[in-house]
mmCIF file of C-alpha atoms in Angstrom:
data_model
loop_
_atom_site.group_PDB
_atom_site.id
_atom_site.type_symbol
_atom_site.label_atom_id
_atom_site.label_comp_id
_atom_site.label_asym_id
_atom_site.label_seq_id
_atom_site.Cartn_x
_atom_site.Cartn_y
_atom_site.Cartn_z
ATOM 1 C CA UNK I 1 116.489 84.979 79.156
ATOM 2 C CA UNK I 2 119.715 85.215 81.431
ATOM 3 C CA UNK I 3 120.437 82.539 84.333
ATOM 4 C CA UNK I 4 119.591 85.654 87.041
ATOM 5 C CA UNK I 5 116.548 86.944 85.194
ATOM 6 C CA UNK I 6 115.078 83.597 85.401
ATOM 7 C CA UNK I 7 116.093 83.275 88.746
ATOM 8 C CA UNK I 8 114.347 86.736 90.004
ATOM 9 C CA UNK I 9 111.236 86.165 87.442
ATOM 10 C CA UNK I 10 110.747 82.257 89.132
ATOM 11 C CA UNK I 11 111.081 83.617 92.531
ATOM 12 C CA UNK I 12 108.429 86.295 91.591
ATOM 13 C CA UNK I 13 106.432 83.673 90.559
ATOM 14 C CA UNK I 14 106.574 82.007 94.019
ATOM 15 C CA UNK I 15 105.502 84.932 95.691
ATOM 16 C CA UNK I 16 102.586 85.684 93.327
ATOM 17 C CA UNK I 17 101.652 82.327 94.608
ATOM 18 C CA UNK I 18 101.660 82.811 98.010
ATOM 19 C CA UNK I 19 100.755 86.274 98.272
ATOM 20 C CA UNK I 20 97.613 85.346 96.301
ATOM 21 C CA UNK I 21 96.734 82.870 98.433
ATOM 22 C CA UNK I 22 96.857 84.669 101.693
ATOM 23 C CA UNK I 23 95.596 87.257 100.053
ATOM 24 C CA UNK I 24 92.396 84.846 99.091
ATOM 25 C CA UNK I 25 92.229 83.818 102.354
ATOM 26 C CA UNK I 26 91.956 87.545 103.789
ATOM 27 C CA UNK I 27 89.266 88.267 101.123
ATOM 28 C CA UNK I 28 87.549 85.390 102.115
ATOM 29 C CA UNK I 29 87.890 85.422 105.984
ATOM 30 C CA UNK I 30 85.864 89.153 105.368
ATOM 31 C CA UNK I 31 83.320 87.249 103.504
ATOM 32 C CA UNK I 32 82.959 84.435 106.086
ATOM 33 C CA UNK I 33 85.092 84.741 109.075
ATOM 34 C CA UNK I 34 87.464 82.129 109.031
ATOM 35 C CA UNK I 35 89.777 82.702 112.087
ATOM 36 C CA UNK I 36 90.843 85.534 114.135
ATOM 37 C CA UNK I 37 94.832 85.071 113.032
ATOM 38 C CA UNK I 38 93.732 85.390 109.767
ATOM 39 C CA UNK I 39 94.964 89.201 109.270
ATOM 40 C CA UNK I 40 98.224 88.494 110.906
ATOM 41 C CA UNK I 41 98.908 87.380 106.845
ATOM 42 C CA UNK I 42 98.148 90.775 106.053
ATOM 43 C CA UNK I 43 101.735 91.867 106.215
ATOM 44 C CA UNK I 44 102.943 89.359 104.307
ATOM 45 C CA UNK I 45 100.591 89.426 101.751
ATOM 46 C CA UNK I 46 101.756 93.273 100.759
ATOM 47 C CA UNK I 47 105.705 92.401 101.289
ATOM 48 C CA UNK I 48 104.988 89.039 98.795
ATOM 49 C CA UNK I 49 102.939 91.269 96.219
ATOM 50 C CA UNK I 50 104.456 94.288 96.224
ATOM 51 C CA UNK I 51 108.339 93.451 96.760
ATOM 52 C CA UNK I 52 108.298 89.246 96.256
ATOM 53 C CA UNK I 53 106.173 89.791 92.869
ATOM 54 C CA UNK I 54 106.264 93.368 91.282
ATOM 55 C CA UNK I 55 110.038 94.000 92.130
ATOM 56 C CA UNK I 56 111.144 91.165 91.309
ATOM 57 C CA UNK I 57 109.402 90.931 88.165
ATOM 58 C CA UNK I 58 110.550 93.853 86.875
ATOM 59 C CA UNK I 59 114.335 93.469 88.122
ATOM 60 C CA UNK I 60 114.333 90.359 86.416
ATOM 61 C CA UNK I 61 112.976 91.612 83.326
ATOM 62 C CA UNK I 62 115.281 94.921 83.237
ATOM 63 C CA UNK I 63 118.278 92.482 83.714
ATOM 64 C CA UNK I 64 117.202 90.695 80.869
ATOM 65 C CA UNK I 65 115.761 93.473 78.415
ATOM 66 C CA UNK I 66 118.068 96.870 78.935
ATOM 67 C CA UNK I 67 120.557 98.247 76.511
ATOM 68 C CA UNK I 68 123.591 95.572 76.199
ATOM 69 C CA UNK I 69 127.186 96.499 75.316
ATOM 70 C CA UNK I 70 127.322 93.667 72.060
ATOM 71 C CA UNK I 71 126.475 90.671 74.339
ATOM 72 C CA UNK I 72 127.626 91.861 77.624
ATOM 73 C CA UNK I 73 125.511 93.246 80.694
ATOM 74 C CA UNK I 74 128.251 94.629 82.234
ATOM 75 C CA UNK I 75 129.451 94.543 86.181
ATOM 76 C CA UNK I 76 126.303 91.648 86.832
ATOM 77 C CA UNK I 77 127.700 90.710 90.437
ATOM 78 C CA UNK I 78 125.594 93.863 92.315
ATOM 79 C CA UNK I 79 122.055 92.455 90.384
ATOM 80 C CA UNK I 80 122.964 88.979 92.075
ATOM 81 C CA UNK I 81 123.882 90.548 95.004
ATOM 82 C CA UNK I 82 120.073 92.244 94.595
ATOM 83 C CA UNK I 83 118.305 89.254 94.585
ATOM 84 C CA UNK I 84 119.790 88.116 97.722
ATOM 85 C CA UNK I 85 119.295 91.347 99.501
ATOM 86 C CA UNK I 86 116.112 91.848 98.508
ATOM 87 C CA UNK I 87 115.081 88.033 99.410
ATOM 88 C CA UNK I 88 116.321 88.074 102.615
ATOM 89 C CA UNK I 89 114.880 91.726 103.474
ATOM 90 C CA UNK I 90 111.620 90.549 102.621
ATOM 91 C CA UNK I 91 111.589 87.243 104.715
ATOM 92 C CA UNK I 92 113.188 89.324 107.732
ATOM 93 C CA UNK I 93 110.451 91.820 107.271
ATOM 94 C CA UNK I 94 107.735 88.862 107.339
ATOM 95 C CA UNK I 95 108.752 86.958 110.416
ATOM 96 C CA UNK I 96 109.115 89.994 112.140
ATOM 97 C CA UNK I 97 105.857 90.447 112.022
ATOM 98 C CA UNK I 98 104.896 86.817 112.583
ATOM 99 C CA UNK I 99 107.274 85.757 115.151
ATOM 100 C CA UNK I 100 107.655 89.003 117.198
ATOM 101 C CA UNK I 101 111.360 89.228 116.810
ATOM 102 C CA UNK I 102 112.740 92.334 118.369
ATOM 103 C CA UNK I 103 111.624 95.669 116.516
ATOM 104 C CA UNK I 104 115.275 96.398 115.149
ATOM 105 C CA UNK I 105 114.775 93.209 112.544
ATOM 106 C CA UNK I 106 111.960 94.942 111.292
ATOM 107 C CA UNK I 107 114.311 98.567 110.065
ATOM 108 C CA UNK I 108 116.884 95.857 109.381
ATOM 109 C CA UNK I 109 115.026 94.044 106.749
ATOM 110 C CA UNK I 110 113.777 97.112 105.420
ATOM 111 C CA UNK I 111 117.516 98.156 104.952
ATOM 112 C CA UNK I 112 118.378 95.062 103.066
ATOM 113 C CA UNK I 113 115.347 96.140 100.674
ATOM 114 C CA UNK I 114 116.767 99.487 100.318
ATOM 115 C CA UNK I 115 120.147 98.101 99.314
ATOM 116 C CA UNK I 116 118.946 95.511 97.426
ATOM 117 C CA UNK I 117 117.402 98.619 94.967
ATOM 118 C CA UNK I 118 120.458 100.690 95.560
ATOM 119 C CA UNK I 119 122.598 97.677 94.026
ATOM 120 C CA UNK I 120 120.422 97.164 91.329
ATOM 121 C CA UNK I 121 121.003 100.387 90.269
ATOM 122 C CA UNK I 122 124.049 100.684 90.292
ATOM 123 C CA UNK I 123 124.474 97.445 87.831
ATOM 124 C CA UNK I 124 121.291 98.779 85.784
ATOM 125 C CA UNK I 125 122.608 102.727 85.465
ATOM 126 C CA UNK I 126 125.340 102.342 82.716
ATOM 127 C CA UNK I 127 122.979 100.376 80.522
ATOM 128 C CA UNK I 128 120.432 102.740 80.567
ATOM 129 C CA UNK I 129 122.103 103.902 77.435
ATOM 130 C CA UNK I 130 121.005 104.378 73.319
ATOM 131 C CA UNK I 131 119.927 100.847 71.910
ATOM 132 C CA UNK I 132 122.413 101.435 68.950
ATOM 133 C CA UNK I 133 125.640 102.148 71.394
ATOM 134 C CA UNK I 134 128.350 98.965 70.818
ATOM 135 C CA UNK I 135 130.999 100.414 72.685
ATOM 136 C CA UNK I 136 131.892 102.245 75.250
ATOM 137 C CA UNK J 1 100.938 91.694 69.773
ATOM 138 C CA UNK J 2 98.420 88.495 70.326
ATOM 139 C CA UNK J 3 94.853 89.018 70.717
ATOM 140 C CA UNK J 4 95.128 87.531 74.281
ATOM 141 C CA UNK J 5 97.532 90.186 75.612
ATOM 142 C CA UNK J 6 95.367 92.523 73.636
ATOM 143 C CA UNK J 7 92.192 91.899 75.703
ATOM 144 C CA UNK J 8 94.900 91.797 79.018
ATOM 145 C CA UNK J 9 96.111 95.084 78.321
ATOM 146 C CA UNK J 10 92.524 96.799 76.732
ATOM 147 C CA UNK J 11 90.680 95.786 79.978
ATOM 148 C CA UNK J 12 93.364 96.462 82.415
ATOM 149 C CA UNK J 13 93.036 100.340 81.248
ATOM 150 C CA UNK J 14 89.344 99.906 82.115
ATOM 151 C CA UNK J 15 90.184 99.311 85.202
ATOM 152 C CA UNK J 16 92.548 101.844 85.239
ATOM 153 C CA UNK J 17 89.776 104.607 84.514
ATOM 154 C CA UNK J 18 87.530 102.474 87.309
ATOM 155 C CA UNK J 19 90.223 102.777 90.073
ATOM 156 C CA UNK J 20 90.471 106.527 89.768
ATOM 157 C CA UNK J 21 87.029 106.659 89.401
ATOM 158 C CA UNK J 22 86.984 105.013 92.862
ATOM 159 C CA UNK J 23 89.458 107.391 93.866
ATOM 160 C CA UNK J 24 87.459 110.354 93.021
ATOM 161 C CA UNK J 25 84.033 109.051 95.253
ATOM 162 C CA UNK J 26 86.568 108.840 98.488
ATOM 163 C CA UNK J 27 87.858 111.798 98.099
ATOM 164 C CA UNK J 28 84.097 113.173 97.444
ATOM 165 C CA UNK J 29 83.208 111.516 100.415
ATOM 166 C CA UNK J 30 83.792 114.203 103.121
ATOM 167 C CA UNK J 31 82.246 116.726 101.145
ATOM 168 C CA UNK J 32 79.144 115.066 99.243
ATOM 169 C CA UNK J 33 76.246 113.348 101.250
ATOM 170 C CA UNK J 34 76.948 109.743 99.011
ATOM 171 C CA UNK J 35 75.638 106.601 99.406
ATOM 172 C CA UNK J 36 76.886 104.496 102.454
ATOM 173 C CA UNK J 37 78.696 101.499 99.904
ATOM 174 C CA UNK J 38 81.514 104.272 98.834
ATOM 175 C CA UNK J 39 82.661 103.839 102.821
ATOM 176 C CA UNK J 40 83.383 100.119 101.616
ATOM 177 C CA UNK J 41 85.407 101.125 98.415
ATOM 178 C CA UNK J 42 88.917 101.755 100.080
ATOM 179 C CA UNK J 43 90.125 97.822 99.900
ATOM 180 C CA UNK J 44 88.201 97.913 96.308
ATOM 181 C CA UNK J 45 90.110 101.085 95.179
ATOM 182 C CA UNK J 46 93.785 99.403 96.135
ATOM 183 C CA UNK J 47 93.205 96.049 94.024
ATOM 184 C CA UNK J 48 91.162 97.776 90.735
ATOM 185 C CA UNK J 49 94.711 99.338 90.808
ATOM 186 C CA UNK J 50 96.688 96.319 91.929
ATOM 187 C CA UNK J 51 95.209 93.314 90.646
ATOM 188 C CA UNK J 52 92.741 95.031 87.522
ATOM 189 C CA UNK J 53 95.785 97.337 85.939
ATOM 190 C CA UNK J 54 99.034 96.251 87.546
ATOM 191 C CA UNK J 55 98.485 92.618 87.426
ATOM 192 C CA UNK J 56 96.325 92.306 84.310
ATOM 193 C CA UNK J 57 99.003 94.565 82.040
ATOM 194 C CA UNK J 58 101.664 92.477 83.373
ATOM 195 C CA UNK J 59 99.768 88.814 82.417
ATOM 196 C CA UNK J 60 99.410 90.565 79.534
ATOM 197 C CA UNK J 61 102.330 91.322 78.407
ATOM 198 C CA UNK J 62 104.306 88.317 79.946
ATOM 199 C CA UNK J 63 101.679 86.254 77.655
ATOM 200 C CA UNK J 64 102.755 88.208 74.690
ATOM 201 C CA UNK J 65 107.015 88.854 75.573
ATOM 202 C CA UNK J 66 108.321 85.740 77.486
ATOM 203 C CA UNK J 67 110.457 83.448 75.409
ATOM 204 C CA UNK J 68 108.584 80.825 73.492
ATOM 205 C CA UNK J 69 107.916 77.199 75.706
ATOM 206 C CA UNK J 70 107.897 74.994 72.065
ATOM 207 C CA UNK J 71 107.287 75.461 68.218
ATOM 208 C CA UNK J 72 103.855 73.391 69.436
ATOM 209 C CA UNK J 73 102.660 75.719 72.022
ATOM 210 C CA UNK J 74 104.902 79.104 71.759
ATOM 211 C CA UNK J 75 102.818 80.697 74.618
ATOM 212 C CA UNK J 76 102.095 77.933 76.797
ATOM 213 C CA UNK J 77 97.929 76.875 76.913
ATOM 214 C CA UNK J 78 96.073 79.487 75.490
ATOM 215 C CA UNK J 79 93.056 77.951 77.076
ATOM 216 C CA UNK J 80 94.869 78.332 80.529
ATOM 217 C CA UNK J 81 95.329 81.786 79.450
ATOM 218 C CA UNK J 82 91.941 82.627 79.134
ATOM 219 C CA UNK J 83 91.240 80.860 82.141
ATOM 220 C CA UNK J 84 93.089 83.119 83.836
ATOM 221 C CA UNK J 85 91.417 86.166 82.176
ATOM 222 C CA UNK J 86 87.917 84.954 83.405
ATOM 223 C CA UNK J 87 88.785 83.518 86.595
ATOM 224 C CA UNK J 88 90.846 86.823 87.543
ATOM 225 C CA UNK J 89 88.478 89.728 86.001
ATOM 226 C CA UNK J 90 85.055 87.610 87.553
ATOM 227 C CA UNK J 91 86.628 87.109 90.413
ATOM 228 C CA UNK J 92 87.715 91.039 91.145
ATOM 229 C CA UNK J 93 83.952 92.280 89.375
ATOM 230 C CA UNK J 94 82.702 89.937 92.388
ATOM 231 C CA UNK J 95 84.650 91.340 95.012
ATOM 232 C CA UNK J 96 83.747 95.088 93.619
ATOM 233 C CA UNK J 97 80.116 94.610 94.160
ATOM 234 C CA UNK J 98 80.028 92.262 96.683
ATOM 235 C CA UNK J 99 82.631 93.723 99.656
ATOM 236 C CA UNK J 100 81.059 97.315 99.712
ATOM 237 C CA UNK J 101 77.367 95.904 99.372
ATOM 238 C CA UNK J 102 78.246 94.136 102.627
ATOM 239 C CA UNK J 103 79.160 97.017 104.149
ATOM 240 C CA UNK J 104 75.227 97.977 103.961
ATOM 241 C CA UNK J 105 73.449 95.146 104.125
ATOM 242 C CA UNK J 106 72.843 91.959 106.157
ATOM 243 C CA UNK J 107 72.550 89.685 103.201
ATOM 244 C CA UNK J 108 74.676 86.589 104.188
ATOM 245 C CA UNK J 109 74.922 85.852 100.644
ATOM 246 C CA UNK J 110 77.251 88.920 100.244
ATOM 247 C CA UNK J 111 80.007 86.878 102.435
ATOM 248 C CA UNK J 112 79.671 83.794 100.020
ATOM 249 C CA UNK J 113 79.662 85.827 97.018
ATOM 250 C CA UNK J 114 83.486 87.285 98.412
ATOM 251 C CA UNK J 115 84.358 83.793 99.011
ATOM 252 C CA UNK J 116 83.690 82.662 95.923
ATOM 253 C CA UNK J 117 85.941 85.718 94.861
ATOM 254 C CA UNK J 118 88.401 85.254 96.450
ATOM 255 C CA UNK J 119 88.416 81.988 95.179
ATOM 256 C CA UNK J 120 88.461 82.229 91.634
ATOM 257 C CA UNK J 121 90.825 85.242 92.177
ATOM 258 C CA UNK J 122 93.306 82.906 93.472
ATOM 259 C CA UNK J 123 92.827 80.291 90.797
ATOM 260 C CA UNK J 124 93.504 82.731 87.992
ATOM 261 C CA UNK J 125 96.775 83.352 89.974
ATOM 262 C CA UNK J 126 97.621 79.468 89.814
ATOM 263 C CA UNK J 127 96.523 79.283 86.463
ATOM 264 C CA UNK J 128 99.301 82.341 85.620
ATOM 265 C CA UNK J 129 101.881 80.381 87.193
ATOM 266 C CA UNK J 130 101.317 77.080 85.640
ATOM 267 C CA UNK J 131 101.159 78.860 82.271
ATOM 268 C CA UNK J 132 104.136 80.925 82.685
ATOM 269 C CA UNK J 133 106.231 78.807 84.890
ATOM 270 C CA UNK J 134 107.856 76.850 82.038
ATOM 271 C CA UNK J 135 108.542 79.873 79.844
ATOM 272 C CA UNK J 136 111.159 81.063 82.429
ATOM 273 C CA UNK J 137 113.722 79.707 81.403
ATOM 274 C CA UNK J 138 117.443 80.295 80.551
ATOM 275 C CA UNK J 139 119.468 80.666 77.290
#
C-alpha cells in the first residue's frame, strides 16, 4: 500500500486501540462502578471510534484502492493535508472536552474535521473514474 | 475470499438483522406495553451496529484484503484471528444480555458479567491490532 495509506490505516489502528479501551473501561465502570470521571472518556471514545478509526480507515484505504491514472494518484498533497487536519481536529475536539478550553476550540476542531473531508475529496473526486481509463 | 473473513462478514450481517431488530422494540416502545429490559437496549442497539456489523465486516475484510505479512504467514496468525472472532462476538453477546438484564434486576452478577465484557471486548481489539499491525505496510 502507499506511504500515506499506511500512515492513515496505522494511525487508525492507534485509535481503535484507545478508543477500545476507554470504551472497555465505560462498559465496565456500568458493570462495577469504577470512578465518577470515568464518563468524562465518553467523548473521546466516539471522536477515537468514529473519526480516529472508521475515517481513517477508510481514507486510507480509498487512497490506496481507487481508480489510478497508470501508476499515478494524482494531486496527493490535499489527502496529506487530510490526515493532518483531521488529526489535529480530533485531538482539539478531545481536550476540549477534557481540559475545558474555551468553547470556540470545540467549533474549531470540528472545522478542521470538516476540511479535513472537504480536502479529501477534492484529491479523491477525479479518481472516482472507470477502472479501465489510462488517460486523461 | 478466506473462510475467516467469511465467518467475519456472515455473522456481522446477523448482527446487522439484530441491530434493527433492536431498533424496531425502541421504537415499539412508546406504543406497546413491553418488557422493562427493552428500556436498557439503547447503548446495546448503537454497538450491535458499531462493533457487531461495522467492526466485524471491516476485521473481516482487512483479514482477507491487506497486503500479505510473509510467504509463511500471508495473513498474519490465523489463530490470533480467531481469537479475535471469539473474544469480540462473546464479549458483545455478553454485554447484550447482561447490560439490559441489569436494568431489571439486582443481581450483582450482572455487573461482573459486563466486566468481563468489556474485557474480552477489548482484548479482541488488541488482538486485531497485533494481527494487522504488521500488514500495514508500504510498497
Amino acid at each position: 500500500m502507499p506511504r500515506l495509506s499506511a500512515w492513515f490505516v496505522r494511525t487508525a489502528l492507534l485509535y481503535l486501540g484507545l478508543g477500545f479501551t476507554f470504551g472497555g473501561l465505560l462498559l465496565a465502570n456500568k458493570g462495577v462502578p469504577l470512578h465518577p470521571l470515568t464518563w468524562r472518556l465518553l467523548p473521546a471514545h466516539i471522536e477515537f471510534l468514529l473519526f480516529g478509526w472508521t475515517l481513517q480507515l477508510v481514507f486510507g484505504v480509498a487512497f490506496w484502492i481507487l481508480p489510478r491514472w497508470q501508476t499515478q494518484r494524482g494531486d496527493v498533497r490535499p489527502a496529506w493535508v487530510a490526515l493532518l487536519l483531521v488529526n489535529t481536529g480530533i485531538w482539539l475536539v478531545v481536550l476540549t472536552a477534557w481540559l475545558n478550553w474555551p468553547a470556540w476550540v470545540l467549533p474549531g476542531g470540528r472545522l478542521l474535521e470538516a476540511a479535513a473531508v472537504i480536502a479529501f475529496a477534492v484529491h479523491a473526486w477525479p479518481r472516482i473514474k472507470p477502472w479501465m481509463e489510462t488517460t486523461d | 475470499m478466506p473462510p475467516i473473513t467469511r465467518l467475519f462478514v456472515k455473522t456481522s450481517l446477523l448482527y446487522l438483522v439484530a441491530a434493527f431488530g433492536a431498533g424496531v422494540l425502541l421504537a415499539l416502545r412508546p406504543l406497546l406495553p413491553l418488557p422493562a429490559f427493552v428500556a436498557g437496549l439503547s447503548p446495546v442497539y448503537f454497538h450491535l451496529f458499531m462493533v457487531g456489523w461495522v467492526m466485524q465486516i471491516i476485521v473481516g475484510v482487512a483479514y482477507w484484503m491487506f497486503p500479505k505479512w510473509s510467504k509463511l504467514l500471508p495473513r498474519g496468525h490465523d489463530g490470533l484471528a480467531l481469537a479475535t472472532y471469539a473474544l469480540l462476538n462473546v464479549g458483545l453477546l455478553l454485554r447484550v444480555i447482561a447490560e439490559p438484564a441489569q436494568t431489571v434486576s439486582a443481581w450483582p452478577g450482572w455487573g461482573w458479567l459486563i466486566v468481563l465484557a468489556a474485557t474480552l471486548q477489548w482484548l479482541a481489539g488488541l488482538a486485531f491490532i497485533a494481527n494487522t499491525w504488521p500488514r500495514v505496510k508500504e510498497k
